CSV table of C-alpha atoms and ligand atoms in Angstrom, one decimal:
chain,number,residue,atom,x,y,z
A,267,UNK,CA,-2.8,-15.8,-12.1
A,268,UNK,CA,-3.3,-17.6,-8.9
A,269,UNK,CA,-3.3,-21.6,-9.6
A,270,UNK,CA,-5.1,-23.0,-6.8
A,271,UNK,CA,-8.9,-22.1,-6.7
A,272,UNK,CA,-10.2,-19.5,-3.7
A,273,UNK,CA,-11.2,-21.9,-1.8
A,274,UNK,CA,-8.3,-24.8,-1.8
A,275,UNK,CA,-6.4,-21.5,-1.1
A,276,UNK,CA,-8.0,-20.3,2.0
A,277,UNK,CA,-7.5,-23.8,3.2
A,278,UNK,CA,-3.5,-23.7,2.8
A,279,UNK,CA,-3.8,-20.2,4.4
A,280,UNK,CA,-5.4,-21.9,7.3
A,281,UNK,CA,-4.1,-25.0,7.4
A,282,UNK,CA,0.1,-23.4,6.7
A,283,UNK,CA,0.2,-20.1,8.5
A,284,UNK,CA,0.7,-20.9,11.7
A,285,UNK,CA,-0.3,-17.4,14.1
A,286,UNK,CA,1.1,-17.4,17.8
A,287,UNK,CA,2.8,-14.8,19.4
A,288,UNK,CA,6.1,-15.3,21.4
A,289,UNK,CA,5.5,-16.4,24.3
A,290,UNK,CA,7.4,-16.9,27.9
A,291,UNK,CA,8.4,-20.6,27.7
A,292,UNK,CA,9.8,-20.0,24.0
A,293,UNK,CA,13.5,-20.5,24.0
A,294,UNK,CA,15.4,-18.0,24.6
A,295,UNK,CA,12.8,-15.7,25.5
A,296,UNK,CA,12.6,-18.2,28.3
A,297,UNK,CA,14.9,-16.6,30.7
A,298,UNK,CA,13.9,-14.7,34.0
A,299,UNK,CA,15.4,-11.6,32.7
A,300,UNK,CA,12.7,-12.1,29.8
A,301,UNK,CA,10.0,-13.4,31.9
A,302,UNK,CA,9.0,-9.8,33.8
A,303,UNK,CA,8.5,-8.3,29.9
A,304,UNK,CA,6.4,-11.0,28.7
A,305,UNK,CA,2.9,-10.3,28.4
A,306,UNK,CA,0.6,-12.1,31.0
A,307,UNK,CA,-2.2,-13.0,28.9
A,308,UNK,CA,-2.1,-14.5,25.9
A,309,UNK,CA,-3.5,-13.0,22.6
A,310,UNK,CA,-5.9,-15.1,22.3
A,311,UNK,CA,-7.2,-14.4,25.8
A,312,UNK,CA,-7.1,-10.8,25.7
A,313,UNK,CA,-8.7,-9.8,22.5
A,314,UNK,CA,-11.6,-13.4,23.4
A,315,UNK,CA,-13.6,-14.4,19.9
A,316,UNK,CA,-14.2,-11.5,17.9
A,317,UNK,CA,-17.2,-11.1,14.9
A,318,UNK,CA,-16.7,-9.0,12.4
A,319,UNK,CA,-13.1,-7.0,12.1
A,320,UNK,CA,-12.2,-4.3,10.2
A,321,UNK,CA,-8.1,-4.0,8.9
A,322,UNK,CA,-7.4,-0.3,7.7
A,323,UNK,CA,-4.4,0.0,5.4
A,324,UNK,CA,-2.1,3.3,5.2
A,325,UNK,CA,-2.9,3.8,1.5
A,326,UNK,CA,-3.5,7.6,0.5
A,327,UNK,CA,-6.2,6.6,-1.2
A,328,UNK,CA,-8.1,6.6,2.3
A,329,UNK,CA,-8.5,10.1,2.1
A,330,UNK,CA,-11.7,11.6,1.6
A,331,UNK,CA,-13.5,7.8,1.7
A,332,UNK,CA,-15.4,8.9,4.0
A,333,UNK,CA,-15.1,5.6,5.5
A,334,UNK,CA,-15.1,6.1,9.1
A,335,UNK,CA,-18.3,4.9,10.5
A,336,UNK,CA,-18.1,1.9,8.7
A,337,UNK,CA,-14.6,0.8,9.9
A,338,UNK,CA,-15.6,1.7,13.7
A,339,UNK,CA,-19.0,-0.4,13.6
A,340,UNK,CA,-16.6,-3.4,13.5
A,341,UNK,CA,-16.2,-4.9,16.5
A,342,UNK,CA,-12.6,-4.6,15.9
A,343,UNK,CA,-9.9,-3.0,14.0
A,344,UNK,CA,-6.6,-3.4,13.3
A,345,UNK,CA,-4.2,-0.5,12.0
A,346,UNK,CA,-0.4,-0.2,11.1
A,347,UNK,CA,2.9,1.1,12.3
A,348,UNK,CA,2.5,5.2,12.7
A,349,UNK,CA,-0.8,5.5,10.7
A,350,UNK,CA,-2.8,8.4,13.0
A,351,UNK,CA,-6.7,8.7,13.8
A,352,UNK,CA,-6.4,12.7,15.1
A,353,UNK,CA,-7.8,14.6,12.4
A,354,UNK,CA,-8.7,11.9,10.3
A,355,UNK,CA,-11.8,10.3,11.9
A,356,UNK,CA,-14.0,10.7,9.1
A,357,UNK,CA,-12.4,8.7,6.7
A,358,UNK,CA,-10.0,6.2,8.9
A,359,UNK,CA,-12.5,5.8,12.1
A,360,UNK,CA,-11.4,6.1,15.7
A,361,UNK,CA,-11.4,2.8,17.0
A,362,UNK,CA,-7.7,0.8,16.8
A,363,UNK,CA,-8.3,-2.3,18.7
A,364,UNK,CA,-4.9,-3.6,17.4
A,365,UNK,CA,-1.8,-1.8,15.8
A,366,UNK,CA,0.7,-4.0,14.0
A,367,UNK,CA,4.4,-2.2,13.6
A,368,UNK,CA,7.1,-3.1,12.4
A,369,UNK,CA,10.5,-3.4,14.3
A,370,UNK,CA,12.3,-0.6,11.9
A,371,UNK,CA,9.7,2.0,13.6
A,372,UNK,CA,10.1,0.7,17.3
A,373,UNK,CA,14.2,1.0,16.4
A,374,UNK,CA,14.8,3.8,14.1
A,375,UNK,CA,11.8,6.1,15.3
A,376,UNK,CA,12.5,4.6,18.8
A,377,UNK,CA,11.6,8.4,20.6
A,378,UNK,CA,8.2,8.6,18.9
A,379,UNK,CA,7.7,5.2,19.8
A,380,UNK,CA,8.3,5.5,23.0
A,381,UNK,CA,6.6,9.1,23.1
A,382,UNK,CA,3.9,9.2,20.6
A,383,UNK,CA,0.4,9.1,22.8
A,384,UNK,CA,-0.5,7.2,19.4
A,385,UNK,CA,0.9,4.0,20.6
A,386,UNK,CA,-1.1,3.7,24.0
A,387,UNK,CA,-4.0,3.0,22.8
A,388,UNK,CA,-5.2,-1.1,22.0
A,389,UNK,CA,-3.0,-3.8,21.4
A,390,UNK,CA,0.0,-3.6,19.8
A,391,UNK,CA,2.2,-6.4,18.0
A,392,UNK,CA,5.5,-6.0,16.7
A,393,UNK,CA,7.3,-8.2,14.0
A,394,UNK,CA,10.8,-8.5,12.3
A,395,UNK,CA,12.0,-9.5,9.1
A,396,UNK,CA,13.2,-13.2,9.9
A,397,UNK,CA,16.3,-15.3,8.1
A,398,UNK,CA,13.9,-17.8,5.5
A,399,UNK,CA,12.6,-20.1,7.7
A,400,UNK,CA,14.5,-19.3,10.6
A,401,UNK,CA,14.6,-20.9,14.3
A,402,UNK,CA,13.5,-18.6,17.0
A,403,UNK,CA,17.2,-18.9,18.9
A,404,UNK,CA,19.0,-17.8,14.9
A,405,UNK,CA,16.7,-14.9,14.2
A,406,UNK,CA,16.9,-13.9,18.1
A,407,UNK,CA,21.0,-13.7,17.2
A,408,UNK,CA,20.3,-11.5,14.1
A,409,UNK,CA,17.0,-9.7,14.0
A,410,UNK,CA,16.5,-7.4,11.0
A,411,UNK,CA,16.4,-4.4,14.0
A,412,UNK,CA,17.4,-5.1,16.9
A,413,UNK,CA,14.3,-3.6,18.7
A,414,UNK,CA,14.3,-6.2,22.0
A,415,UNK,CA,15.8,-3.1,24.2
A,416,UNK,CA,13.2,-0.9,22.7
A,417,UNK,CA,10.4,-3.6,23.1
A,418,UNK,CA,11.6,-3.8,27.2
A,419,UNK,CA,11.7,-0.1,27.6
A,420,UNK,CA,8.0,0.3,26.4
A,421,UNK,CA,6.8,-2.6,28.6
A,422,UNK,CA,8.2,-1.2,31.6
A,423,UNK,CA,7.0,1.9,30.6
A,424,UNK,CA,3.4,0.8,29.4
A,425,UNK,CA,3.2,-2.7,32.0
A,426,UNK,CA,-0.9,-2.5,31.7
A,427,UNK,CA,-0.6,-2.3,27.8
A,428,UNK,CA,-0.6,-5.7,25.8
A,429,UNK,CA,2.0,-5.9,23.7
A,430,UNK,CA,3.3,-9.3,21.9
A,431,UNK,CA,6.2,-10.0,19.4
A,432,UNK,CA,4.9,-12.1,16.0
A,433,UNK,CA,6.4,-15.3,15.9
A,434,UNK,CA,8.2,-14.9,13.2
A,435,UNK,CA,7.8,-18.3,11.7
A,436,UNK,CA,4.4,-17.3,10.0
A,437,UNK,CA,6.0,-14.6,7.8
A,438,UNK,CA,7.7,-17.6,5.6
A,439,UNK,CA,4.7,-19.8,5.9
A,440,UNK,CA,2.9,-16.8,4.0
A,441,UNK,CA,5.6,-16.3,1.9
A,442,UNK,CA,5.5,-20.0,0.6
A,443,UNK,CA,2.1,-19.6,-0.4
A,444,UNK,CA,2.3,-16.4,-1.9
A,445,UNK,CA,5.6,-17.5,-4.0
A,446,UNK,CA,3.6,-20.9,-4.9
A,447,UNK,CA,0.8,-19.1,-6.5
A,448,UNK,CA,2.7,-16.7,-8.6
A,449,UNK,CA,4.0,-17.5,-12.3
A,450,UNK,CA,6.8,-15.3,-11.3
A,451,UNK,CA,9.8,-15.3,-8.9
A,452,UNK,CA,8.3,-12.9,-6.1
A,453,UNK,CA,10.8,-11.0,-3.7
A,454,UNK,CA,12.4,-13.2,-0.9
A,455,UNK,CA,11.4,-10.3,1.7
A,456,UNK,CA,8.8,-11.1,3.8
A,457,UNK,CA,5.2,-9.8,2.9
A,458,UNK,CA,4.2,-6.4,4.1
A,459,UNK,CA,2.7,-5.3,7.3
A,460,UNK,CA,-0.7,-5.1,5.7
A,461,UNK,CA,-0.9,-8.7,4.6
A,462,UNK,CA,0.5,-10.6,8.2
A,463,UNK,CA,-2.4,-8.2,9.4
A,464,UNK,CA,-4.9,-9.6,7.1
A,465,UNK,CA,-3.8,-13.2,8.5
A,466,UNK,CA,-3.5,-12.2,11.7
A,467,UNK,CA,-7.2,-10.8,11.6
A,468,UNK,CA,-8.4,-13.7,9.9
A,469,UNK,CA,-7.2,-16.1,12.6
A,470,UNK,CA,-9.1,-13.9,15.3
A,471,UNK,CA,-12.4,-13.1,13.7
A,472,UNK,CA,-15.4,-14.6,11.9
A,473,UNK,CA,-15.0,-11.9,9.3
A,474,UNK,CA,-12.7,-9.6,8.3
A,475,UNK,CA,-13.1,-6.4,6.0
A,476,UNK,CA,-9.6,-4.9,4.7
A,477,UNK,CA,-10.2,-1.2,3.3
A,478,UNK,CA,-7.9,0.5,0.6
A,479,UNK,CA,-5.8,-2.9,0.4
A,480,UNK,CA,-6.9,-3.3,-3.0
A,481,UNK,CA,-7.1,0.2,-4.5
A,482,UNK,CA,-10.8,1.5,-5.0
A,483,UNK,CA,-11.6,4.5,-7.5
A,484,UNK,CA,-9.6,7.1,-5.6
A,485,UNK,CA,-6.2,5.2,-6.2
A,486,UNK,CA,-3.6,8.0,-6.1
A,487,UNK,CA,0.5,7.6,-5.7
A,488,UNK,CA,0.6,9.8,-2.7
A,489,UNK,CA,1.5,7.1,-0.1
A,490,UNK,CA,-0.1,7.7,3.0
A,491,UNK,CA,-3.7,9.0,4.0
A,492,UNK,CA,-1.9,11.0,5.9
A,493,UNK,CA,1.4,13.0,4.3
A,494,UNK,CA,1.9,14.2,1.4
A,495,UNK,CA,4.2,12.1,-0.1
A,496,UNK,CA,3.9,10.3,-3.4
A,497,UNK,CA,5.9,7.2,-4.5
A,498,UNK,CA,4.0,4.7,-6.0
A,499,UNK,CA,6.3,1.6,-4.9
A,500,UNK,CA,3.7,2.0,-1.9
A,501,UNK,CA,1.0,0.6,-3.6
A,502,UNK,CA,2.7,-1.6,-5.8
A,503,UNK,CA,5.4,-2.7,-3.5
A,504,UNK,CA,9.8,-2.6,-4.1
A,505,UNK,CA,10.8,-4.6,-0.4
A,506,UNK,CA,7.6,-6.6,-0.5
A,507,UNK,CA,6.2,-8.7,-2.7
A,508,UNK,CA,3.3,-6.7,-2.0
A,509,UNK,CA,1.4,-6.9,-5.8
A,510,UNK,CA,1.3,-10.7,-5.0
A,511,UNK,CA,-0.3,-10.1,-1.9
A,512,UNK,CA,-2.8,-8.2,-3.4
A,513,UNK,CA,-3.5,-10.3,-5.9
A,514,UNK,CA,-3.7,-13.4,-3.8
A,515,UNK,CA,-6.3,-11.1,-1.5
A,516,UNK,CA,-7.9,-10.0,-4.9
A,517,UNK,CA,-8.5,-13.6,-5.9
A,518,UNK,CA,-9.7,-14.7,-2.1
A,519,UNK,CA,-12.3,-11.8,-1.8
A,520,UNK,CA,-15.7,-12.9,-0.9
A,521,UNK,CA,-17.2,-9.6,-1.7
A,522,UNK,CA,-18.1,-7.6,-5.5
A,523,UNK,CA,-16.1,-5.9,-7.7
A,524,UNK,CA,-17.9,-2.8,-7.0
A,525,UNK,CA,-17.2,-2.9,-3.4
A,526,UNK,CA,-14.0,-2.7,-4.4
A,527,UNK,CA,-13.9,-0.1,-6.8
A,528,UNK,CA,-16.4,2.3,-4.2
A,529,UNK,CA,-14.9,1.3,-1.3
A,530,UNK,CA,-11.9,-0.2,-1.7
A,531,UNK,CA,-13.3,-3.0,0.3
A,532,UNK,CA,-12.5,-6.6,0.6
A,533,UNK,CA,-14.2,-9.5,2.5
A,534,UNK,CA,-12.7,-12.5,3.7
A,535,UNK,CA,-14.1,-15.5,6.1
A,536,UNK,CA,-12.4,-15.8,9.5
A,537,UNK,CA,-10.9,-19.3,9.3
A,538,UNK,CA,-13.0,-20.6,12.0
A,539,UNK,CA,-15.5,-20.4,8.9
A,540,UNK,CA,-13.1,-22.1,6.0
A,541,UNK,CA,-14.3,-25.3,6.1
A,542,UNK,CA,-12.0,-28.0,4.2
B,293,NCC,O1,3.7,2.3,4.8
B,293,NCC,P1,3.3,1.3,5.7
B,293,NCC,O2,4.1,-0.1,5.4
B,293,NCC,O3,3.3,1.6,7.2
B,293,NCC,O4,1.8,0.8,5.4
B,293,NCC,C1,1.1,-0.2,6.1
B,293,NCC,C2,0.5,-1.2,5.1
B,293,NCC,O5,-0.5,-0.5,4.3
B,293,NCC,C3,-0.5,-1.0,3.0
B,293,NCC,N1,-0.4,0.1,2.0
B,293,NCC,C4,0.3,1.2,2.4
B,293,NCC,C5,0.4,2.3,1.5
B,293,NCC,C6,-0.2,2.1,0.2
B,293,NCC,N2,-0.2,3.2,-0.7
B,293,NCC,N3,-0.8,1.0,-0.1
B,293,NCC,C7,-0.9,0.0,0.8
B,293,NCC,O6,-1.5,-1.1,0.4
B,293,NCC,C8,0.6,-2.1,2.9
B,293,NCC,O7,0.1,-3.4,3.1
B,293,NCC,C9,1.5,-1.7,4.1
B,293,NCC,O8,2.1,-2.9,4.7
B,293,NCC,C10,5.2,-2.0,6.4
B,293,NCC,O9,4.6,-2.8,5.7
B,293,NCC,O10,5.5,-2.1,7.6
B,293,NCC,C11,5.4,-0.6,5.8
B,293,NCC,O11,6.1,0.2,6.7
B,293,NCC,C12,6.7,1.4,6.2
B,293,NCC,C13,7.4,2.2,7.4
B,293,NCC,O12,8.5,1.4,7.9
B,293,NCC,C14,6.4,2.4,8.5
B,293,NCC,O13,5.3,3.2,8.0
B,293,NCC,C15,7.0,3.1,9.7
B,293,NCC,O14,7.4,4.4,9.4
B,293,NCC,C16,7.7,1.1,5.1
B,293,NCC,N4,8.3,2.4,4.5
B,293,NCC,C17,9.6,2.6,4.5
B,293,NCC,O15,10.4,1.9,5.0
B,293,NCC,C18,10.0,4.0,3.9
B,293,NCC,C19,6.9,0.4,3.9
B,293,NCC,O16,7.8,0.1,2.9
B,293,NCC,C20,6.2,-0.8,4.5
């Protein structure tokens, strides 16, 4: 259903979605109250070029993949909001080089947030839902959560541990895109965690597998690889426009249709290799 081809696509991702973090001489992050919570590095600094990266979705269909050793011989790998690796090795991996949350679990779940040993490992970003093509200074006046106390409290807290706030500009970029290539009217929510991680990724690596974005053979409605809850708006999305997200990542994959369906396994070029 998409109407540009893969690869005039890939080129608008590249070329649109702008990825930067906030940084210190960002209005009104700008202040010297703000200054001593901003992290010193920037991203791109910290995490330097990376090769191949692996992005591991929640989805309950994780479980029993058996996909672990595959997702840690990445030389990176990115993982969302709460998603645990204790007791779940064999099919999730170990390694979490980045975590992406969102700012309703650094708000509502603030005491596991700030608690949870989870969180101390790698790099973690945090994003908000933003205003539709919002300025920094109006979305900084109404954030979806209001997680800036939380964010300070974990910097003081954790001053060794990177930790950056999405600019909050790229979730509407993405959104443009994805709303361009549907024949439908798609949600105006910005997309999910899983897909700004996909674009984040892509932006840092040469190549970037996603696992269980796009459901393989052991699709199930339980929501999580690791509760037992089922709800099938996970997988198809209610809040995000998250089944034109898939379909936009189905219709950008560089890999088979088998990989898919065994694995639940996408590939997709790091834009340093879309060439337009
Ligand atoms: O569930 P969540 O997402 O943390 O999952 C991370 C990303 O994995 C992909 N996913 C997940 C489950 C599934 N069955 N299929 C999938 O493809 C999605 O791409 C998803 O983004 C989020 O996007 O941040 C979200 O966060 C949760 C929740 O806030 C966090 O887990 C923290 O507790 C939201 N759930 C609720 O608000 C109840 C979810 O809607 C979106």
């Amino acid at each position: 259903t998409a109407k540009l081809s893969p690869e005039k696509l890939l080129c608008q991702l590249r070329d649109r979605v702008n990825v930067t973090m906030i940084e210190g001489s960002d209005g009104p992050f700008d202040t010297s109250e703000w200054q001593q919570y901003m992290p010193g590095k920037s991203l791109n600094e910290t995490v330097g070029r990376l090769g191949r990266c692996a992005v591991v979705s929640s989805a309950g269909s994780l479980k029993s993949s058996h996909l672990g050793q595959e997702i840690d011989s990445h030389d990176a790998v990115l993982r969302f909001n709460g998603a645990p690796i204790k007791g779940f090795q064999e099919d999730v991996g170990q390694k979490t080089t980045i975590r992406l949350v969102n700012s309703q679990l650094v708000t509502v779940e603030e005491q596991q947030f700030l608690r949870e040993e989870l969180y101390n490992t790698g790099i973690l970003i945090v994003w908000d839902p933003a205003p539709y093509h919002a300025e920094i200074n109006e979305w900084y006046r109404k954030p979806d959560y209001d997680f800036f106390e939380s964010y300070k409290l974990y910097r003081s807290t954790h001053p060794e541990q990177p930790f950056y706030i999405l600019n909050p500009k790229m979730q509407w970029q993405l959104w443009d895109i994805l709303q361009e290539n549907s024949l439908e009217p798609i949600q105006p929510n910005p997309p999910s965690s899983g897909m700004l991680g996909i674009v984040i990724m892509m932006t840092l690596c040469d190549e970037v597998h996603v696992y269980e974005f796009l459901p393989s053979k052991r699709q199930t409605d339980i929501c999580h690889y690791y509760q037992k809850f089922h709800d099938r708006a996970c997988t198809m999305g209610a809040y995000h426009p998250l089944l034109f997200e898939k379909n936009l990542v189905k219709h950008i994959n560089q890999g088979t249709d088998e990989d898919i369906y065994m694995h639940g396994k996408v590939t997709l070029p790091g834009f340093r290799n879309v060439h337009c």
